[in-house]
């Protein structure tokens, strides 16, 4: 490459204190999805100071910085998510969340800091780069699908985006490791509500009434098996019921029960069959006895599918950044991620950067009030994004 890994590494180590400072500032000022107003203005100012062309207001609070190299070439998008979570932080840190009930408990503070660092680092090398890098700061990754709104607001055109990379700091991988996989990497996730209607009555004289609670018990115990039996063997999916509400008093036959849950699936080919199988099960189980049901089914995030060539590129770069023995092929995950919306339209790769602490006591799950990342992983992420961008723009 024209730009060596060593040149990027040297600049990354010079920038890391600034990246840590940025991460801690975001950490102290967390904002929920689509409310990332302070976050958005900090980012826009930083990118403008670097001389980038800055667009704001995509998907309400999204920010995009465009950096042109010295000649024509492809456009690579690098993406960070911006939102925090409704969690009350319990860490004792100088930079702990200053907003009650809101916390960066997933590492998105680190993603933004890494991407700002990458913008600064790559801007310092832009005379040696052809093509363009688009630095994308996207709101509302957690549940709200900010990515979809960024796309609706024209993110992937003007200029046309040729490829996309995104990373997640992750505590299940130790610091020093990079993990990803080709093809389906993270599951699609949909949500549903089932309302089961019975007929109320006196619990001492239940004849003539239809017990919605008894019907719901059959749904809870039978739904998953019914879907499994209807799908090709080995299909990777989960149907989970997360809430159940019904009945009004101990001596009344319940006439309504409401169930809420999620469907997760790693196979796009079988994914649409799941809703059909659920409807079939509900009508077979509930209506023969005279009860009724409604299934409200909302499609959520699609499966996150990594492109083969882009994943090869990321793994090759990761071999230089952390060493080939620390590049892990991850098993597919049943968690979901709205990076999937971009990867449906643009070839790309989503990868994990190990941020787990060597100290097991500090290895806390994401979304936990004591979640934290090993900040050394910020430098890994910075080196990864910058090296991958340089390789992509030079070789494709
Ligand atoms: Zn999360
Ligand atoms: Zn996250």
Coordinates of C-alpha atoms and ligand atoms in Angstrom, one line a residue:
X1 CA 0.0 0.0 0.0
X2 CA 1.0 3.6 -0.5
X3 CA 0.1 4.2 3.1
X4 CA 1.7 1.7 5.3
X5 CA 0.1 0.0 8.3
X6 CA 3.0 1.5 10.3
X7 CA 2.1 5.0 9.3
X8 CA -1.5 4.5 10.4
X9 CA -0.4 2.8 13.7
X10 CA 1.9 5.7 14.5
X11 CA -0.8 8.3 13.9
X12 CA -3.3 6.2 15.9
X13 CA -1.1 6.1 18.9
X14 CA -0.6 9.8 18.7
X15 CA -4.4 10.3 18.6
X16 CA -5.5 7.8 21.2
X17 CA -5.6 10.2 24.2
X18 CA -7.9 12.5 22.2
X19 CA -10.2 9.5 21.3
X20 CA -10.4 8.5 25.0
X21 CA -11.3 12.0 25.9
X22 CA -14.0 12.1 23.3
X23 CA -15.4 8.8 24.5
X24 CA -15.5 9.9 28.1
X25 CA -17.2 13.1 27.1
X26 CA -19.9 11.2 25.2
X27 CA -20.1 8.8 28.1
X28 CA -20.8 11.6 30.5
X29 CA -23.5 13.1 28.3
X30 CA -25.6 10.2 27.0
X31 CA -28.7 10.7 25.0
X32 CA -31.5 8.3 24.0
X33 CA -32.3 7.4 20.4
X34 CA -33.4 10.3 18.1
X35 CA -32.6 12.7 21.0
X36 CA -28.9 12.8 20.4
X37 CA -28.8 16.6 20.0
X38 CA -25.7 17.5 22.0
X39 CA -24.0 14.5 20.7
X40 CA -24.9 15.5 17.2
X41 CA -23.6 19.0 17.6
X42 CA -20.3 17.9 19.1
X43 CA -19.7 15.6 16.2
X44 CA -20.7 18.1 13.5
X45 CA -18.4 20.7 15.0
X46 CA -15.5 18.2 15.2
X47 CA -15.9 17.1 11.5
X48 CA -16.3 20.7 10.3
X49 CA -13.0 21.7 12.1
X50 CA -11.3 18.9 10.1
X51 CA -12.4 20.6 6.9
X52 CA -14.9 17.9 6.0
X53 CA -18.2 18.5 4.1
X54 CA -20.8 18.0 6.9
X55 CA -24.5 17.2 6.6
X56 CA -26.7 17.2 9.7
X57 CA -30.3 16.4 10.3
X58 CA -30.5 13.0 8.6
X59 CA -32.9 10.8 10.6
X60 CA -33.3 13.9 12.9
X61 CA -30.0 13.8 14.7
X62 CA -27.7 11.9 12.3
X63 CA -24.4 13.5 11.1
X64 CA -22.4 12.7 8.0
X65 CA -18.9 13.9 7.2
X66 CA -17.6 13.5 3.7
X67 CA -13.8 13.4 3.0
X68 CA -12.6 13.5 -0.5
X69 CA -9.2 12.1 -1.3
X70 CA -6.9 13.6 -4.0
X71 CA -8.3 11.7 -7.0
X72 CA -11.4 9.9 -8.1
X73 CA -12.3 6.5 -6.7
X74 CA -14.8 4.6 -4.7
X75 CA -16.8 5.8 -1.7
X76 CA -16.5 3.9 1.5
X77 CA -18.9 4.5 4.4
X78 CA -17.8 4.0 8.0
X79 CA -20.6 3.9 10.5
X80 CA -21.0 4.6 14.2
X81 CA -24.2 4.5 16.2
X82 CA -24.9 7.4 18.7
X83 CA -27.6 6.4 21.1
X84 CA -27.5 5.5 24.8
X85 CA -29.9 3.4 26.8
X86 CA -32.5 3.9 29.5
X87 CA -30.2 2.5 32.2
X88 CA -29.2 4.2 35.5
X89 CA -25.4 3.9 35.6
X90 CA -23.9 2.3 38.7
X91 CA -20.2 2.8 37.8
X92 CA -18.1 5.0 40.0
X93 CA -16.3 7.0 37.4
X94 CA -15.2 10.6 37.0
X95 CA -17.0 10.7 33.8
X96 CA -20.1 8.7 34.8
X97 CA -23.4 9.6 33.2
X98 CA -24.6 13.0 34.3
X99 CA -28.1 12.3 33.1
X100 CA -30.2 10.3 35.5
X101 CA -31.6 7.1 34.0
X102 CA -29.6 7.3 30.8
X103 CA -26.3 5.6 30.1
X104 CA -24.0 4.6 27.3
X105 CA -24.3 0.9 28.4
X106 CA -23.6 -0.7 25.0
X107 CA -20.3 1.0 23.9
X108 CA -21.7 3.4 21.3
X109 CA -19.8 6.3 23.1
X110 CA -16.7 4.4 22.0
X111 CA -17.9 3.9 18.5
X112 CA -18.4 7.6 18.0
X113 CA -15.0 8.5 19.5
X114 CA -13.3 5.9 17.3
X115 CA -15.0 7.2 14.2
X116 CA -14.1 10.9 15.0
X117 CA -10.5 9.7 15.5
X118 CA -10.6 7.9 12.2
X119 CA -11.9 11.1 10.5
X120 CA -9.0 13.0 11.9
X121 CA -6.4 10.4 11.1
X122 CA -7.6 9.8 7.5
X123 CA -8.0 13.5 6.9
X124 CA -4.2 13.8 7.7
X125 CA -3.5 11.3 4.9
X126 CA -6.1 12.4 2.3
X127 CA -3.5 13.6 -0.2
X128 CA -2.4 9.9 -0.5
X129 CA -5.9 8.5 -0.9
X130 CA -8.2 8.3 -3.9
X131 CA -11.9 8.1 -3.6
X132 CA -14.0 9.3 -0.6
X133 CA -14.7 8.3 2.9
X134 CA -18.1 9.0 4.4
X135 CA -18.2 9.1 8.2
X136 CA -21.7 8.2 9.2
X137 CA -23.0 8.9 12.7
X138 CA -26.4 7.3 13.0
X139 CA -29.0 7.8 15.8
X140 CA -31.2 5.2 17.5
X141 CA -29.6 1.8 16.8
X142 CA -31.3 0.3 19.9
X143 CA -34.7 -1.0 18.7
X144 CA -35.7 2.2 16.8
X145 CA -33.9 1.4 13.5
X146 CA -32.2 4.7 12.9
X147 CA -30.3 3.2 10.0
X148 CA -33.6 2.8 8.0
X149 CA -34.3 6.5 8.4
X150 CA -30.8 7.5 7.4
X151 CA -31.3 5.5 4.1
X152 CA -34.8 7.1 3.6
X153 CA -33.1 10.5 3.9
X154 CA -30.7 9.7 1.1
X155 CA -27.6 8.6 2.9
X156 CA -26.5 6.0 0.3
X157 CA -26.7 8.4 -2.7
X158 CA -24.9 11.7 -3.6
X159 CA -22.4 10.3 -3.5
X160 CA -23.3 6.7 -4.2
X161 CA -21.9 4.5 -1.4
X162 CA -19.9 1.5 -2.8
X163 CA -19.2 -0.3 0.5
X164 CA -19.8 0.0 4.2
X165 CA -17.9 -1.0 7.4
X166 CA -19.1 -0.9 11.0
X167 CA -17.8 -2.2 14.2
X168 CA -19.1 -2.9 17.7
X169 CA -16.9 -2.9 20.9
X170 CA -17.9 -6.1 22.6
X171 CA -17.3 -7.4 26.1
X172 CA -17.7 -11.1 25.2
X173 CA -14.5 -10.9 23.2
X174 CA -11.3 -10.2 25.2
X175 CA -9.3 -7.1 24.4
X176 CA -6.9 -7.8 21.5
X177 CA -9.3 -9.9 19.4
X178 CA -11.3 -9.1 16.3
X179 CA -14.3 -11.3 15.4
X180 CA -16.6 -11.5 12.4
X181 CA -18.0 -14.0 9.9
X182 CA -19.1 -14.1 6.3
X183 CA -22.7 -14.3 5.4
X184 CA -25.5 -14.2 8.0
X185 CA -23.8 -12.9 11.2
X186 CA -26.6 -11.4 13.3
X187 CA -30.2 -12.4 13.3
X188 CA -33.3 -10.6 12.0
X189 CA -35.6 -9.6 14.8
X190 CA -39.4 -9.0 14.7
X191 CA -41.8 -8.3 17.5
X192 CA -45.4 -9.5 17.9
X193 CA -48.4 -9.1 20.1
X194 CA -51.0 -11.9 20.4
X195 CA -54.4 -11.0 21.9
X196 CA -56.4 -14.0 22.9
X197 CA -60.1 -13.5 23.3
X198 CA -62.2 -15.9 25.5
X199 CA -65.6 -15.4 27.0
X200 CA -65.8 -14.2 30.6
X201 CA -67.9 -15.9 33.3
X202 CA -68.1 -16.9 37.0
X203 CA -65.2 -19.2 38.0
X204 CA -67.7 -21.3 40.0
X205 CA -69.8 -21.9 36.9
X206 CA -67.3 -21.9 34.1
X207 CA -69.6 -23.8 31.7
X208 CA -70.4 -21.5 28.7
X209 CA -67.4 -19.4 29.3
X210 CA -64.1 -19.7 27.4
X211 CA -61.0 -19.4 29.5
X212 CA -58.4 -17.1 27.7
X213 CA -55.8 -18.0 30.3
X214 CA -56.1 -21.7 29.5
X215 CA -55.9 -20.9 25.8
X216 CA -52.8 -18.8 26.4
X217 CA -51.1 -21.6 28.3
X218 CA -51.4 -23.8 25.2
X219 CA -49.9 -21.0 23.1
X220 CA -47.0 -20.5 25.4
X221 CA -46.1 -24.1 25.6
X222 CA -46.8 -25.1 21.9
X223 CA -45.9 -22.2 19.7
X224 CA -42.2 -22.7 19.4
X225 CA -42.5 -26.4 18.7
X226 CA -45.1 -25.8 16.1
X227 CA -43.0 -23.3 14.2
X228 CA -39.9 -25.6 14.5
X229 CA -41.9 -28.5 13.0
X230 CA -43.0 -26.4 10.1
X231 CA -39.5 -25.2 9.1
X232 CA -36.8 -27.1 7.4
X233 CA -34.7 -29.1 9.9
X234 CA -31.8 -27.0 11.4
X235 CA -33.4 -23.6 10.7
X236 CA -31.9 -21.1 13.0
X237 CA -34.7 -19.2 14.7
X238 CA -36.2 -18.4 18.1
X239 CA -39.7 -17.5 19.1
X240 CA -39.8 -16.1 22.6
X241 CA -42.7 -14.7 24.6
X242 CA -41.6 -12.0 26.9
X243 CA -44.8 -10.7 28.6
X244 CA -48.1 -12.1 29.5
X245 CA -51.0 -10.2 30.9
X246 CA -54.6 -11.3 31.4
X247 CA -57.5 -11.6 33.7
X248 CA -59.1 -9.2 36.2
X249 CA -59.9 -11.1 39.4
X250 CA -59.4 -14.5 41.1
X251 CA -63.0 -15.5 40.6
X252 CA -63.6 -14.4 37.0
X253 CA -62.9 -16.5 34.0
X254 CA -60.5 -14.4 32.0
X255 CA -61.8 -13.1 28.7
X256 CA -58.6 -11.5 27.4
X257 CA -54.9 -12.4 27.5
X258 CA -52.2 -10.4 25.8
X259 CA -48.8 -11.9 25.0
X260 CA -45.8 -10.0 23.6
X261 CA -42.7 -11.5 22.2
X262 CA -39.9 -11.6 19.6
X263 CA -39.0 -13.7 16.6
X264 CA -35.3 -14.0 15.7
X265 CA -34.0 -15.7 12.6
X266 CA -30.7 -16.2 10.8
X267 CA -32.1 -17.6 7.6
X268 CA -33.8 -15.0 5.3
X269 CA -35.2 -17.9 3.2
X270 CA -37.3 -19.2 6.1
X271 CA -37.9 -15.9 7.9
X272 CA -41.2 -15.1 6.2
X273 CA -42.6 -18.5 7.0
X274 CA -42.5 -18.0 10.7
X275 CA -45.4 -15.5 10.8
X276 CA -47.5 -17.8 8.6
X277 CA -46.8 -20.8 10.9
X278 CA -47.6 -18.7 14.0
X279 CA -51.0 -17.8 12.4
X280 CA -51.6 -21.4 11.5
X281 CA -50.9 -22.5 15.1
X282 CA -53.1 -19.9 16.6
X283 CA -56.1 -20.6 14.4
X284 CA -55.7 -24.3 15.0
X285 CA -55.3 -24.0 18.8
X286 CA -57.7 -21.2 19.6
X287 CA -60.7 -20.9 17.3
X288 CA -62.0 -24.5 17.5
X289 CA -63.3 -23.9 21.0
X290 CA -64.9 -20.6 20.1
X291 CA -62.1 -18.3 21.2
X292 CA -60.6 -15.7 19.0
X293 CA -57.2 -14.1 18.5
X294 CA -55.4 -11.2 16.8
X295 CA -51.7 -11.4 15.8
X296 CA -50.0 -8.0 15.4
X297 CA -46.7 -8.7 13.8
X298 CA -44.1 -6.0 13.2
X299 CA -41.0 -6.7 11.1
X300 CA -37.9 -5.2 12.8
X301 CA -34.3 -5.5 11.7
X302 CA -33.3 -7.8 8.9
X303 CA -30.5 -10.3 9.1
X304 CA -27.0 -8.7 9.2
X305 CA -25.3 -10.4 6.2
X306 CA -21.6 -9.8 5.6
X307 CA -20.2 -9.6 2.1
X308 CA -17.5 -12.2 1.4
X309 CA -14.9 -9.9 -0.2
X310 CA -15.4 -7.2 2.4
X311 CA -15.1 -9.7 5.2
X312 CA -11.9 -11.1 3.6
X313 CA -10.6 -7.5 3.5
X314 CA -11.5 -6.9 7.2
X315 CA -9.9 -10.2 8.3
X316 CA -6.7 -9.4 6.3
X317 CA -6.4 -6.0 7.9
X318 CA -7.2 -7.5 11.3
X319 CA -4.3 -9.9 10.8
X320 CA -2.0 -6.9 10.7
X321 CA -3.7 -5.0 13.5
X322 CA -4.1 -7.8 16.2
X323 CA -2.2 -10.7 14.6
X324 CA -3.7 -13.5 12.6
X325 CA -4.1 -15.8 15.6
X326 CA -6.4 -13.2 17.2
X327 CA -8.9 -12.9 14.3
X328 CA -11.8 -15.1 15.3
X329 CA -14.6 -16.5 13.1
X330 CA -17.6 -15.7 15.3
X331 CA -20.6 -18.0 15.5
X332 CA -23.7 -16.4 14.2
X333 CA -25.5 -14.4 16.9
X334 CA -29.2 -14.3 17.7
X335 CA -28.8 -10.6 18.6
X336 CA -29.8 -8.1 16.0
X337 CA -28.2 -4.9 14.6
X338 CA -29.6 -2.2 12.3
X339 CA -26.3 -2.1 10.3
X340 CA -28.3 -4.8 8.5
X341 CA -30.3 -2.2 6.6
X342 CA -27.1 -0.8 5.0
X343 CA -25.7 -4.3 4.3
X344 CA -29.0 -5.2 2.5
X345 CA -28.1 -2.5 -0.1
X346 CA -24.3 -2.1 0.0
X347 CA -21.6 -4.8 0.3
X348 CA -19.9 -4.5 3.6
X349 CA -18.7 -6.0 6.8
X350 CA -19.8 -5.6 10.4
X351 CA -17.2 -6.8 12.9
X352 CA -16.6 -7.0 16.6
X353 CA -13.7 -5.4 18.4
X354 CA -12.8 -7.3 21.7
X355 CA -13.2 -4.9 24.6
X356 CA -13.5 -7.4 27.4
X357 CA -11.3 -6.9 30.4
X358 CA -8.6 -9.3 31.5
X359 CA -10.2 -9.0 34.9
X360 CA -13.3 -11.2 34.9
X361 CA -14.9 -9.1 37.6
X362 CA -14.9 -6.2 35.2
X363 CA -16.4 -8.2 32.4
X364 CA -20.0 -7.0 32.5
X365 CA -22.7 -7.7 29.9
X366 CA -23.8 -5.0 27.5
X367 CA -26.9 -3.0 28.7
X368 CA -25.9 -3.7 32.4
X369 CA -25.7 -0.6 34.7
X370 CA -22.0 -1.5 35.4
X371 CA -21.1 -2.1 31.7
X372 CA -17.8 -0.7 30.7
X373 CA -15.2 -1.3 27.9
X374 CA -11.5 -1.8 28.1
X375 CA -10.4 1.6 26.6
X376 CA -7.4 0.0 25.0
X377 CA -9.9 -1.4 22.5
X378 CA -10.5 2.1 21.2
X379 CA -7.0 2.1 19.6
X380 CA -7.7 -1.3 18.0
X381 CA -10.9 0.0 16.5
X382 CA -9.2 3.2 15.2
X383 CA -6.4 1.2 13.6
X384 CA -8.9 -1.2 12.1
X385 CA -11.2 1.4 10.5
X386 CA -8.3 3.5 9.1
X387 CA -6.3 0.6 7.7
X388 CA -9.4 -1.0 6.2
X389 CA -10.3 2.3 4.6
X390 CA -6.8 2.7 3.1
X391 CA -6.7 -0.8 1.8
X392 CA -10.2 -0.6 0.4
X393 CA -9.6 2.7 -1.4
X394 CA -6.3 1.5 -2.8
X395 CA -7.2 -2.0 -3.9
X396 CA -10.8 -2.0 -5.1
Ligands
LIG1 ZN1 -27.0 -2.5 22.6
LIG2 ZN1 -24.8 -1.7 20.6

